[in-house]
PDB file of C-alpha atoms in Angstrom:
ATOM      1  CA  MET A   2       8.548 -15.092 -43.612  1.00  0.00           C
ATOM      2  CA  VAL A   3       9.830 -18.173 -43.891  1.00  0.00           C
ATOM      3  CA  GLU A   4      13.795 -18.557 -43.142  1.00  0.00           C
ATOM      4  CA  ARG A   5      14.096 -22.567 -42.137  1.00  0.00           C
ATOM      5  CA  VAL A   6      12.673 -25.168 -43.763  1.00  0.00           C
ATOM      6  CA  LEU A   7      13.153 -28.660 -42.651  1.00  0.00           C
ATOM      7  CA  VAL A   8      13.109 -31.450 -45.701  1.00  0.00           C
ATOM      8  CA  PRO A   9      13.077 -34.769 -44.816  1.00  0.00           C
ATOM      9  CA  VAL A  10      15.557 -36.981 -47.095  1.00  0.00           C
ATOM     10  CA  ASP A  11      15.221 -40.783 -47.609  1.00  0.00           C
ATOM     11  CA  GLY A  12      16.431 -41.184 -51.565  1.00  0.00           C
ATOM     12  CA  SER A  13      13.297 -41.258 -53.150  1.00  0.00           C
ATOM     13  CA  GLU A  14      12.538 -39.165 -56.395  1.00  0.00           C
ATOM     14  CA  GLN A  15       9.750 -37.284 -54.053  1.00  0.00           C
ATOM     15  CA  GLY A  16      11.926 -36.301 -51.306  1.00  0.00           C
ATOM     16  CA  LEU A  17      14.486 -34.690 -54.533  1.00  0.00           C
ATOM     17  CA  GLU A  18      10.900 -32.827 -55.581  1.00  0.00           C
ATOM     18  CA  ALA A  19      10.265 -31.744 -51.963  1.00  0.00           C
ATOM     19  CA  THR A  20      13.980 -30.019 -52.564  1.00  0.00           C
ATOM     20  CA  GLU A  21      13.534 -28.480 -55.731  1.00  0.00           C
ATOM     21  CA  PHE A  22       9.994 -27.188 -54.514  1.00  0.00           C
ATOM     22  CA  VAL A  23      11.943 -25.103 -51.399  1.00  0.00           C
ATOM     23  CA  VAL A  24      14.232 -23.658 -53.820  1.00  0.00           C
ATOM     24  CA  GLU A  25      11.475 -22.585 -55.824  1.00  0.00           C
ATOM     25  CA  GLU A  26       8.710 -21.369 -53.186  1.00  0.00           C
ATOM     26  CA  PHE A  27      11.417 -20.287 -50.355  1.00  0.00           C
ATOM     27  CA  PRO A  28      14.875 -19.102 -51.915  1.00  0.00           C
ATOM     28  CA  GLU A  29      15.738 -17.651 -49.396  1.00  0.00           C
ATOM     29  CA  ALA A  30      15.515 -19.891 -46.643  1.00  0.00           C
ATOM     30  CA  THR A  31      17.982 -22.246 -45.332  1.00  0.00           C
ATOM     31  CA  MET A  32      16.922 -25.754 -46.191  1.00  0.00           C
ATOM     32  CA  VAL A  33      17.552 -28.029 -43.631  1.00  0.00           C
ATOM     33  CA  LEU A  34      18.231 -31.626 -44.882  1.00  0.00           C
ATOM     34  CA  ILE A  35      17.265 -34.332 -41.910  1.00  0.00           C
ATOM     35  CA  HIS A  36      17.850 -38.024 -42.940  1.00  0.00           C
ATOM     36  CA  VAL A  37      16.157 -40.354 -40.222  1.00  0.00           C
ATOM     37  CA  ILE A  38      18.192 -43.686 -39.663  1.00  0.00           C
ATOM     38  CA  ASP A  39      15.006 -46.185 -38.850  1.00  0.00           C
ATOM     39  CA  PRO A  40      16.403 -48.848 -36.386  1.00  0.00           C
ATOM     40  CA  ALA A  41      13.133 -51.009 -37.410  1.00  0.00           C
ATOM     41  CA  ARG A  42      14.571 -50.993 -40.910  1.00  0.00           C
ATOM     42  CA  GLU A  43      17.617 -53.439 -39.936  1.00  0.00           C
ATOM     43  CA  THR A  44      17.300 -56.270 -41.751  1.00  0.00           C
ATOM     44  CA  SER A  45      20.273 -58.418 -40.933  1.00  0.00           C
ATOM     45  CA  TYR A  46      18.297 -60.508 -38.238  1.00  0.00           C
ATOM     46  CA  PRO A  47      15.477 -62.554 -37.507  1.00  0.00           C
ATOM     47  CA  SER A  48      12.086 -60.670 -37.154  1.00  0.00           C
ATOM     48  CA  ALA A  49      11.188 -62.632 -33.911  1.00  0.00           C
ATOM     49  CA  THR A  50      14.387 -61.044 -32.021  1.00  0.00           C
ATOM     50  CA  LEU A  51      15.328 -57.289 -31.576  1.00  0.00           C
ATOM     51  CA  PRO A  52      18.192 -55.717 -34.191  1.00  0.00           C
ATOM     52  CA  SER A  53      21.533 -55.942 -32.862  1.00  0.00           C
ATOM     53  CA  PHE A  54      22.393 -51.847 -34.277  1.00  0.00           C
ATOM     54  CA  SER A  55      26.033 -52.986 -34.805  1.00  0.00           C
ATOM     55  CA  GLU A  56      28.694 -50.720 -35.365  1.00  0.00           C
ATOM     56  CA  GLU A  57      29.396 -51.781 -39.310  1.00  0.00           C
ATOM     57  CA  TRP A  58      25.017 -51.374 -39.725  1.00  0.00           C
ATOM     58  CA  TYR A  59      25.219 -47.586 -38.129  1.00  0.00           C
ATOM     59  CA  GLU A  60      28.523 -46.822 -40.165  1.00  0.00           C
ATOM     60  CA  ARG A  61      26.709 -47.775 -43.549  1.00  0.00           C
ATOM     61  CA  GLU A  62      23.420 -45.950 -42.269  1.00  0.00           C
ATOM     62  CA  LYS A  63      25.262 -42.647 -41.831  1.00  0.00           C
ATOM     63  CA  ALA A  64      27.306 -42.936 -45.232  1.00  0.00           C
ATOM     64  CA  ARG A  65      24.285 -43.445 -47.097  1.00  0.00           C
ATOM     65  CA  ALA A  66      22.809 -40.795 -45.558  1.00  0.00           C
ATOM     66  CA  GLU A  67      26.217 -38.273 -46.224  1.00  0.00           C
ATOM     67  CA  GLU A  68      25.475 -39.469 -49.978  1.00  0.00           C
ATOM     68  CA  LEU A  69      22.402 -38.328 -50.078  1.00  0.00           C
ATOM     69  CA  PHE A  70      23.205 -35.383 -48.709  1.00  0.00           C
ATOM     70  CA  GLU A  71      25.550 -34.574 -51.533  1.00  0.00           C
ATOM     71  CA  GLU A  72      23.055 -35.758 -53.995  1.00  0.00           C
ATOM     72  CA  VAL A  73      20.414 -33.090 -52.933  1.00  0.00           C
ATOM     73  CA  GLU A  74      23.177 -30.292 -53.066  1.00  0.00           C
ATOM     74  CA  GLU A  75      24.449 -31.115 -56.542  1.00  0.00           C
ATOM     75  CA  ALA A  76      20.520 -31.481 -57.722  1.00  0.00           C
ATOM     76  CA  VAL A  77      19.797 -27.765 -55.984  1.00  0.00           C
ATOM     77  CA  GLY A  78      23.376 -26.153 -56.514  1.00  0.00           C
ATOM     78  CA  GLU A  79      25.922 -23.952 -54.782  1.00  0.00           C
ATOM     79  CA  ASP A  80      23.750 -21.253 -54.203  1.00  0.00           C
ATOM     80  CA  VAL A  81      21.393 -22.757 -51.733  1.00  0.00           C
ATOM     81  CA  ALA A  82      22.455 -22.674 -48.006  1.00  0.00           C
ATOM     82  CA  ILE A  83      21.768 -26.036 -46.635  1.00  0.00           C
ATOM     83  CA  GLU A  84      22.373 -27.928 -43.157  1.00  0.00           C
ATOM     84  CA  ARG A  85      22.883 -31.270 -42.885  1.00  0.00           C
ATOM     85  CA  VAL A  86      21.438 -33.213 -39.886  1.00  0.00           C
ATOM     86  CA  THR A  87      21.491 -37.212 -39.096  1.00  0.00           C
ATOM     87  CA  GLU A  88      19.147 -38.894 -36.222  1.00  0.00           C
ATOM     88  CA  VAL A  89      18.198 -42.134 -35.154  1.00  0.00           C
ATOM     89  CA  GLY A  90      14.700 -43.594 -34.240  1.00  0.00           C
ATOM     90  CA  LYS A  91      11.329 -43.562 -35.804  1.00  0.00           C
ATOM     91  CA  PRO A  92      11.080 -41.299 -38.793  1.00  0.00           C
ATOM     92  CA  THR A  93       7.587 -39.525 -37.853  1.00  0.00           C
ATOM     93  CA  ASP A  94       8.994 -38.989 -34.088  1.00  0.00           C
ATOM     94  CA  VAL A  95      12.147 -37.630 -34.955  1.00  0.00           C
ATOM     95  CA  ILE A  96      10.675 -35.364 -37.979  1.00  0.00           C
ATOM     96  CA  VAL A  97       8.309 -33.250 -35.653  1.00  0.00           C
ATOM     97  CA  ASP A  98      10.157 -33.399 -32.643  1.00  0.00           C
ATOM     98  CA  PHE A  99      12.518 -31.761 -34.770  1.00  0.00           C
ATOM     99  CA  ALA A 100      10.606 -29.374 -36.278  1.00  0.00           C
ATOM    100  CA  GLY A 101       8.654 -28.397 -32.995  1.00  0.00           C
ATOM    101  CA  ASP A 102      12.449 -27.883 -31.017  1.00  0.00           C
ATOM    102  CA  GLU A 103      12.892 -23.947 -30.415  1.00  0.00           C
ATOM    103  CA  ASP A 104      16.471 -24.383 -30.968  1.00  0.00           C
ATOM    104  CA  ASN A 105      16.192 -25.855 -33.825  1.00  0.00           C
ATOM    105  CA  ALA A 106      14.138 -22.388 -35.305  1.00  0.00           C
ATOM    106  CA  ILE A 107      12.217 -24.469 -38.009  1.00  0.00           C
ATOM    107  CA  ASP A 108       9.020 -22.515 -39.948  1.00  0.00           C
ATOM    108  CA  HIS A 109       8.102 -24.979 -42.349  1.00  0.00           C
ATOM    109  CA  VAL A 110       8.517 -28.571 -43.446  1.00  0.00           C
ATOM    110  CA  VAL A 111       8.383 -29.811 -46.941  1.00  0.00           C
ATOM    111  CA  MET A 112       8.379 -33.717 -47.658  1.00  0.00           C
ATOM    112  CA  GLY A 113       7.434 -35.852 -50.076  1.00  0.00           C
ATOM    113  CA  SER A 114       4.878 -38.125 -50.154  1.00  0.00           C
ATOM    114  CA  HIS A 115       5.172 -42.016 -51.902  1.00  0.00           C
ATOM    115  CA  GLY A 116       1.732 -41.513 -52.954  1.00  0.00           C
ATOM    116  CA  ARG A 117       1.000 -45.256 -51.424  1.00  0.00           C
ATOM    117  CA  LYS A 118      -3.421 -45.596 -51.884  1.00  0.00           C
ATOM    118  CA  GLY A 119      -5.897 -48.216 -50.453  1.00  0.00           C
ATOM    119  CA  VAL A 120      -4.880 -50.750 -48.481  1.00  0.00           C
ATOM    120  CA  SER A 121      -0.876 -50.336 -48.467  1.00  0.00           C
ATOM    121  CA  ARG A 122      -1.736 -47.083 -47.249  1.00  0.00           C
ATOM    122  CA  LEU A 123      -3.703 -48.259 -44.516  1.00  0.00           C
ATOM    123  CA  LEU A 124      -1.609 -51.177 -43.487  1.00  0.00           C
ATOM    124  CA  LEU A 125       1.959 -49.381 -43.822  1.00  0.00           C
ATOM    125  CA  GLY A 126       0.846 -45.876 -42.186  1.00  0.00           C
ATOM    126  CA  SER A 127       2.423 -42.919 -43.873  1.00  0.00           C
ATOM    127  CA  VAL A 128       5.304 -40.992 -42.678  1.00  0.00           C
ATOM    128  CA  ALA A 129       3.712 -37.558 -44.515  1.00  0.00           C
ATOM    129  CA  GLU A 130       0.258 -38.153 -42.644  1.00  0.00           C
ATOM    130  CA  THR A 131       1.304 -38.666 -39.460  1.00  0.00           C
ATOM    131  CA  VAL A 132       4.317 -35.745 -39.791  1.00  0.00           C
ATOM    132  CA  ILE A 133       1.166 -33.249 -40.973  1.00  0.00           C
ATOM    133  CA  ARG A 134      -1.256 -34.402 -38.400  1.00  0.00           C
ATOM    134  CA  ARG A 135       1.557 -33.609 -35.361  1.00  0.00           C
ATOM    135  CA  SER A 136       3.818 -30.912 -36.682  1.00  0.00           C
ATOM    136  CA  PRO A 137       3.742 -27.739 -35.137  1.00  0.00           C
ATOM    137  CA  VAL A 138       4.572 -25.849 -38.003  1.00  0.00           C
ATOM    138  CA  PRO A 139       3.082 -25.795 -41.092  1.00  0.00           C
ATOM    139  CA  VAL A 140       3.782 -28.694 -43.858  1.00  0.00           C
ATOM    140  CA  THR A 141       3.944 -28.990 -47.253  1.00  0.00           C
ATOM    141  CA  VAL A 142       3.338 -32.515 -49.012  1.00  0.00           C
ATOM    142  CA  VAL A 143       5.142 -32.785 -52.325  1.00  0.00           C
ATOM    143  CA  ARG A 144       3.924 -35.313 -54.824  1.00  0.00           C
TER     144      ARG A 144
END
């Protein structure tokens, strides 16, 4: 029986569809929403230097995570047990590590796919594809 489902939240339509899938397929499970703040996406620095990771930038990213969590909670309703987690790092690593940590007791990962195809998929890689390959628990990708 699936008791705890990890759902990465990034603000995409597919991410929201993943939460709806969890409500339909695992109605009794606790939905563990995770938003990963990726320092590599910080754009207020020249590409030739390391990011500054300013406190202001970090606070903006944490506030954005809270907004995303509230969006999901509003969409799925009050009857769903939800936990919120915000982490900093490379999304694929953070998601896989969180899912594999016995203390988190994750049974399943459900995530959205951006549906990249062709050259862009090859060049940019895919968070969902990497999580599928490396996850210690089953993964469902919602398109």
